[in-house]
Amino acid sequence: EEHLTLVEHAEDVMFELSNERKHDAAAYMELSMVTQKLQKRLGQDADKISKNWYSKFELSFDVKQAKQVTSVTSPDHWVKLTLPGRKRADVRERERRQKADQKEDFEVVQRILPGLLPKKEPLTSMQEKDFCALLSLLSRETTERCHQDLPKNTLQKLCGGNTNTPELLRSIAPFTMTMVMQAVATLHKRGHKFEEKALLPILRAAALEMHDSDGPPGRLWVPLTVVRDAVLAVCKEPFLDLFKKKHDTDAKLLTTSCALRICTELVEGTEHLTKLCPPCLSESYGSFRVFAELCGALATLHGAVSSHLGGASHQESQVLIRLEEAFGKLANLCQQFCNCISSRDPRGLARLAYAFAKIGDSKHKQNKKLSAASKLGLAQLSKVIQSSDMSKEAGWDMTHLSEIACSYIQEPDQAVYKKIAEAAETLHTDTQSTLKRETLVGFITAFRQTGSMKELYAFLKLLNSSKWFKKNLNQKEVKGLHGEDLVILVTAMVNAEDFETLEELETHLKQDPRKDLDSKHLIDMLKETNACSNQKVKSLGIILQQKIVDAIARRCPPDLDTVLQLCSDERARSKLIDVCSHRDRLERIPKPNEGSAWSKFNPSLESSLAPFVRGKCRAPRLEAAYAGRIMQGLEQCGVFDSPPKTHSSDFVKNMLTAALHFSEDMFASMPALVQTLILGVSNLPTAREDGEMLKTLVRKMLQVGKVAEKDDALTTWTSQIEDAILKAAGSGIYEMRWNDAELTMGGKDFKQLHTKVKDALGESWLSIILARSRRLSWLPGQPIQFHPPRPRAVLRDLAEKYGEVLGQRLKNEVLALTPEAPAPRSAPRGGAGEARSRSREREREVPKAKAKAKAKAAPRAALTVFGGTDVPLGQALEGEYYKDGMNHGKFIFKKIGEDPTGSVDAVFLYYWNGEDCREDLGWWFGDKVGGTEAFMHNPNLGAGSQPPFNGWDKGVKIQPAAFGLGAVKGKGRAKPSAARGPPGPVPPAKRPREEEERHVRLKQWLTGLDEGKGDMLAYYEALKEEFDGDLTQIAAARIENNPRASPVEQVEPTFWEAIKCTKGVHRLKFARGIISLPAS
């Protein structure tokens, strides 16, 4: 239905009169005749029309006295339509005829539609306009009766082969390409697919249609409604997807064409009358609403595709240029004709405000011209809004108020919000039954985001008095609410003091099993409830706290600072700590295993642990997990090497930053962390450069050892594991390797405790326990020491070393600490030099303990070398070799005894990693490790730390030293043969009585290994078979005593293979038993 203004009715009357009398439309006619005709059409509405009325609208009418027009003397005035007036009347007349023709064509296609629905293709006799009608009718079908391919093939017939766009537009008359686009968008939403090659001609035609001419140059015959509908259609799929493709310029062409049409409308008819308001903005013409909707549609389209318009192509640059021109001109005209802008059309005013807001929102701030146009336009519309009569009689409703309120979120205007709030009170009194929940949510959202909720107090009290919340928020409604909507409504009810409905909401939330309420929404609701002192609201707040923790447990991203600040309920806090300390979260903590990884580790600390520090809330498991990561990370970064592998200023700063995330209480409960950090700092010379950070860290550590923890379970586990490790080690043992500790806890005796702790803490359970331990000490690169950590002692050492950095006062405070008792003499001392990581050594190392052992007893053979075919070389190489350290991560073997030829002082078998030269990779015989004199090379890598047994030149072969292992299963120790080749025959067997006695002693020994439980007797037969049951041969499996090696590492690896021992606990018990056996 047309809604024409009085001016537009007068234009139509004059246009009709010129057609009836076949006069030139540009000719003058008697004003009285026009008035009579107009009064006959409109009745009393035309009573106010006079000569002066016509004269006011210069954009439509040209009024002159009779003598200026004709030679006939007459008191009457004459009037004619201006060119813009004739265009507008012509467009409206064409649109009426077009609709009548469309109706006829629809009726024709409607009659054949039932027969077409099951078919795949349209009829071959159909014309282009029939295809348009068919697509429109198919989009209106409420059932899915049509064939899936019928819409696609119909569009293909219409557009697929026609490359002449003007001809295509003429062929579809009286239909428009906009109608086709609307039909395609509707059908696509129902699941019908269309080919891209058929969609592109539609966009080209629609772009041309906006400016097509049919008659005099510049005559616009396509109505603004068609342009608006075209832009609304292209905002939907499948057309929107075309913007993502750089090669498709047709979609961008339509955007440019629309912007040009807006520019044209703004200057239409005012080229020589620049002081007149354009019809599209004036309340005297009916095009304001459609024009505003067109601007809103274009702003929406730009918002959807702006990310795909960042290219440098000519087409994309034209889009932005035209948009800047269109909205810049629109904003300037709004400023110039602010008093003339239609305030009687609430829908148009709301859409124009939306258009300015959308074109200037945060997504487009980078475009300064669009942003400036947005600010100017909204500022001018603010004046119109404040002067508007926002009453029900003027056509206003809550939908219009909500849209305007949302438009001013980015550029808040308190005067606008005050005006809207007052209008809302008036409108609610008259239309409370029609207020929809969605409208209210959008309305309150705008006020809440701009901090204007106080303006809504009276309106919200009205809602409460009318029981609006109670009527619209039953249990079913609450379950269907989106999280953000629920936040807004809770805000409204708290401000409206509707405590009764809030109490009902609490009941609904208790029973609500859904999981779409994330922590952000719940936190926002909790902020609102915490601001209210009413007891019912406080009760709702407790439920919200519990829901927040549940949401965090579902891995919704939490704002822990806010949660800890808002959560006052102890149960909710306790549950939050449990959630944040769950093993899954502990295992996801980043590992700072290299210098660059600390930059990722610190943000994790800041987001996960720091909120608990700021909230003065303890999370012991989480604290210990981060502490364990730091302690292991310092080792992996080589901080304890000499010199340190990683020591850059950035690394030191990152390490100190990580340490400063811990509070005084946390350091006090983790002495091992204090000890490790201080030793690491002591070994880093660059730590002096960050003096202030170092002083802050030391101050935090002064209370170490004085705070009791709240996590009873973790404290109990720590104590139980300390007991288990100390018990398993036995008396006289002062250390245990990390792997042995894990194997011990995984054994049968401690299986249940190990499972419980690992399930709770994750794979890094041991580092968490050791970070908290007060009876075990672990330094990176060393075994676990069976004595308490010594944090105060190392702090005193640091004060002595870095006294000038700490300052005299702080140094004195540190030196006033009472140091812990020294470690047992048999245990390694804690110190920066002694805490080097042995896993990183690359050169040969002979500990002092090994040198002393050599003086007391001959070394035990690990390998036997057979000389091969080259007699002189074979005599130099053959013999038994013992392990003599490590090189490049593998064992060094040195020949026992002197060279019989006297040609070399010593013979070594060692591995070279070939870093300098790939040809050097492999195992070498030489007179020194890495020396220039080499006897033989084998490029094979061997197994583990062992050399390759075969593949040597001149028939040289290697076998493990014979104590019942390897290729030759001899009884007793074998000696290298004087002749080259395999060992000689096996010695004769022992007497039967001797064998029986050995077997009795073996059983007794095995039974003693597990304190009479009998588990170790399972290896009895294997030991009889491989070692004759002889404890002397079994003792030979021991590698020479190395205080740095774990018990398991002091046993020949092939021993485990020979007796098929795979369980870690059994290996540990065997190793201790073998070490205790007397040497042969």
PDB file of N, CA and C in Angstrom, residues 865-902:
ATOM      1  N   VAL A 865      87.565 -57.775  22.954  1.00  0.00           N
ATOM      2  CA  VAL A 865      87.856 -57.523  21.542  1.00  0.00           C
ATOM      3  C   VAL A 865      88.760 -58.642  21.030  1.00  0.00           C
ATOM      4  N   PHE A 866      88.389 -59.216  19.861  1.00  0.00           N
ATOM      5  CA  PHE A 866      89.187 -60.260  19.193  1.00  0.00           C
ATOM      6  C   PHE A 866      89.876 -59.643  17.995  1.00  0.00           C
ATOM      7  N   GLY A 867      91.195 -59.915  17.863  1.00  0.00           N
ATOM      8  CA  GLY A 867      92.055 -59.146  16.981  1.00  0.00           C
ATOM      9  C   GLY A 867      91.868 -59.294  15.499  1.00  0.00           C
ATOM     10  N   GLY A 868      91.328 -60.387  14.958  1.00  0.00           N
ATOM     11  CA  GLY A 868      91.109 -60.488  13.525  1.00  0.00           C
ATOM     12  C   GLY A 868      92.329 -60.979  12.775  1.00  0.00           C
ATOM     13  N   THR A 869      92.448 -60.601  11.504  1.00  0.00           N
ATOM     14  CA  THR A 869      93.436 -61.194  10.591  1.00  0.00           C
ATOM     15  C   THR A 869      94.753 -60.443  10.543  1.00  0.00           C
ATOM     16  N   ASP A 870      94.768 -59.175  10.899  1.00  0.00           N
ATOM     17  CA  ASP A 870      95.992 -58.364  10.874  1.00  0.00           C
ATOM     18  C   ASP A 870      96.704 -58.569  12.211  1.00  0.00           C
ATOM     19  N   VAL A 871      97.818 -59.381  12.196  1.00  0.00           N
ATOM     20  CA  VAL A 871      98.451 -59.786  13.459  1.00  0.00           C
ATOM     21  C   VAL A 871      98.951 -58.599  14.261  1.00  0.00           C
ATOM     22  N   PRO A 872      99.776 -57.691  13.735  1.00  0.00           N
ATOM     23  CA  PRO A 872     100.279 -56.578  14.561  1.00  0.00           C
ATOM     24  C   PRO A 872      99.135 -55.716  15.117  1.00  0.00           C
ATOM     25  N   LEU A 873      98.169 -55.374  14.229  1.00  0.00           N
ATOM     26  CA  LEU A 873      97.061 -54.550  14.676  1.00  0.00           C
ATOM     27  C   LEU A 873      96.193 -55.308  15.677  1.00  0.00           C
ATOM     28  N   GLY A 874      95.986 -56.610  15.392  1.00  0.00           N
ATOM     29  CA  GLY A 874      95.163 -57.412  16.290  1.00  0.00           C
ATOM     30  C   GLY A 874      95.748 -57.512  17.672  1.00  0.00           C
ATOM     31  N   GLN A 875      97.075 -57.658  17.773  1.00  0.00           N
ATOM     32  CA  GLN A 875      97.708 -57.735  19.079  1.00  0.00           C
ATOM     33  C   GLN A 875      97.534 -56.421  19.863  1.00  0.00           C
ATOM     34  N   ALA A 876      97.526 -55.311  19.141  1.00  0.00           N
ATOM     35  CA  ALA A 876      97.360 -54.009  19.809  1.00  0.00           C
ATOM     36  C   ALA A 876      95.929 -53.813  20.306  1.00  0.00           C
ATOM     37  N   LEU A 877      94.932 -54.342  19.565  1.00  0.00           N
ATOM     38  CA  LEU A 877      93.529 -54.081  19.898  1.00  0.00           C
ATOM     39  C   LEU A 877      92.928 -55.118  20.829  1.00  0.00           C
ATOM     40  N   GLU A 878      93.317 -56.410  20.674  1.00  0.00           N
ATOM     41  CA  GLU A 878      92.580 -57.447  21.387  1.00  0.00           C
ATOM     42  C   GLU A 878      92.854 -57.407  22.885  1.00  0.00           C
ATOM     43  N   GLY A 879      91.809 -57.825  23.623  1.00  0.00           N
ATOM     44  CA  GLY A 879      91.885 -57.840  25.074  1.00  0.00           C
ATOM     45  C   GLY A 879      90.547 -57.426  25.675  1.00  0.00           C
ATOM     46  N   GLU A 880      90.537 -57.249  26.991  1.00  0.00           N
ATOM     47  CA  GLU A 880      89.334 -56.816  27.691  1.00  0.00           C
ATOM     48  C   GLU A 880      89.366 -55.297  27.900  1.00  0.00           C
ATOM     49  N   TYR A 881      88.190 -54.695  27.812  1.00  0.00           N
ATOM     50  CA  TYR A 881      88.051 -53.238  27.933  1.00  0.00           C
ATOM     51  C   TYR A 881      87.063 -52.922  29.059  1.00  0.00           C
ATOM     52  N   TYR A 882      87.360 -51.906  29.826  1.00  0.00           N
ATOM     53  CA  TYR A 882      86.425 -51.472  30.868  1.00  0.00           C
ATOM     54  C   TYR A 882      85.894 -50.079  30.514  1.00  0.00           C
ATOM     55  N   LYS A 883      84.755 -49.740  31.144  1.00  0.00           N
ATOM     56  CA  LYS A 883      84.133 -48.433  30.888  1.00  0.00           C
ATOM     57  C   LYS A 883      84.918 -47.348  31.596  1.00  0.00           C
ATOM     58  N   ASP A 884      85.229 -46.290  30.845  1.00  0.00           N
ATOM     59  CA  ASP A 884      86.114 -45.255  31.363  1.00  0.00           C
ATOM     60  C   ASP A 884      85.526 -43.870  31.095  1.00  0.00           C
ATOM     61  N   GLY A 885      84.223 -43.701  31.418  1.00  0.00           N
ATOM     62  CA  GLY A 885      83.605 -42.394  31.212  1.00  0.00           C
ATOM     63  C   GLY A 885      82.686 -42.357  30.002  1.00  0.00           C
ATOM     64  N   MET A 886      82.339 -41.123  29.591  1.00  0.00           N
ATOM     65  CA  MET A 886      81.390 -40.902  28.495  1.00  0.00           C
ATOM     66  C   MET A 886      81.977 -39.898  27.517  1.00  0.00           C
ATOM     67  N   ASN A 887      81.620 -40.036  26.278  1.00  0.00           N
ATOM     68  CA  ASN A 887      81.964 -39.057  25.253  1.00  0.00           C
ATOM     69  C   ASN A 887      80.824 -38.983  24.260  1.00  0.00           C
ATOM     70  N   HIS A 888      80.324 -37.756  24.033  1.00  0.00           N
ATOM     71  CA  HIS A 888      79.222 -37.556  23.077  1.00  0.00           C
ATOM     72  C   HIS A 888      78.038 -38.457  23.397  1.00  0.00           C
ATOM     73  N   GLY A 889      77.772 -38.644  24.711  1.00  0.00           N
ATOM     74  CA  GLY A 889      76.581 -39.371  25.132  1.00  0.00           C
ATOM     75  C   GLY A 889      76.713 -40.879  25.142  1.00  0.00           C
ATOM     76  N   LYS A 890      77.877 -41.463  24.840  1.00  0.00           N
ATOM     77  CA  LYS A 890      78.062 -42.916  24.860  1.00  0.00           C
ATOM     78  C   LYS A 890      79.327 -43.260  25.657  1.00  0.00           C
ATOM     79  N   PHE A 891      79.421 -44.538  26.082  1.00  0.00           N
ATOM     80  CA  PHE A 891      80.527 -44.968  26.926  1.00  0.00           C
ATOM     81  C   PHE A 891      81.871 -44.892  26.186  1.00  0.00           C
ATOM     82  N   ILE A 892      82.927 -44.582  26.973  1.00  0.00           N
ATOM     83  CA  ILE A 892      84.316 -44.738  26.519  1.00  0.00           C
ATOM     84  C   ILE A 892      84.824 -46.075  27.105  1.00  0.00           C
ATOM     85  N   PHE A 893      85.479 -46.879  26.285  1.00  0.00           N
ATOM     86  CA  PHE A 893      86.056 -48.158  26.749  1.00  0.00           C
ATOM     87  C   PHE A 893      87.582 -48.085  26.615  1.00  0.00           C
ATOM     88  N   LYS A 894      88.266 -48.483  27.718  1.00  0.00           N
ATOM     89  CA  LYS A 894      89.733 -48.460  27.707  1.00  0.00           C
ATOM     90  C   LYS A 894      90.261 -49.883  27.923  1.00  0.00           C
ATOM     91  N   LYS A 895      91.269 -50.231  27.180  1.00  0.00           N
ATOM     92  CA  LYS A 895      91.830 -51.585  27.258  1.00  0.00           C
ATOM     93  C   LYS A 895      92.533 -51.802  28.594  1.00  0.00           C
ATOM     94  N   ILE A 896      92.280 -52.983  29.159  1.00  0.00           N
ATOM     95  CA  ILE A 896      92.908 -53.361  30.413  1.00  0.00           C
ATOM     96  C   ILE A 896      94.316 -53.896  30.130  1.00  0.00           C
ATOM     97  N   GLY A 897      95.264 -53.408  30.872  1.00  0.00           N
ATOM     98  CA  GLY A 897      96.640 -53.897  30.699  1.00  0.00           C
ATOM     99  C   GLY A 897      97.409 -53.111  29.652  1.00  0.00           C
ATOM    100  N   GLU A 898      98.685 -53.490  29.480  1.00  0.00           N
ATOM    101  CA  GLU A 898      99.557 -52.790  28.538  1.00  0.00           C
ATOM    102  C   GLU A 898      99.496 -53.446  27.172  1.00  0.00           C
ATOM    103  N   ASP A 899      99.872 -52.687  26.164  1.00  0.00           N
ATOM    104  CA  ASP A 899      99.956 -53.194  24.799  1.00  0.00           C
ATOM    105  C   ASP A 899     101.154 -54.131  24.688  1.00  0.00           C
ATOM    106  N   PRO A 900     100.948 -55.402  24.330  1.00  0.00           N
ATOM    107  CA  PRO A 900     102.074 -56.337  24.259  1.00  0.00           C
ATOM    108  C   PRO A 900     103.108 -55.938  23.220  1.00  0.00           C
ATOM    109  N   THR A 901     102.694 -55.171  22.235  1.00  0.00           N
ATOM    110  CA  THR A 901     103.660 -54.779  21.182  1.00  0.00           C
ATOM    111  C   THR A 901     104.489 -53.580  21.625  1.00  0.00           C
ATOM    112  N   GLY A 902     104.029 -52.878  22.656  1.00  0.00           N
ATOM    113  CA  GLY A 902     104.745 -51.698  23.140  1.00  0.00           C
ATOM    114  C   GLY A 902     104.647 -50.501  22.218  1.00  0.00           C
TER     115      GLY A 902
END
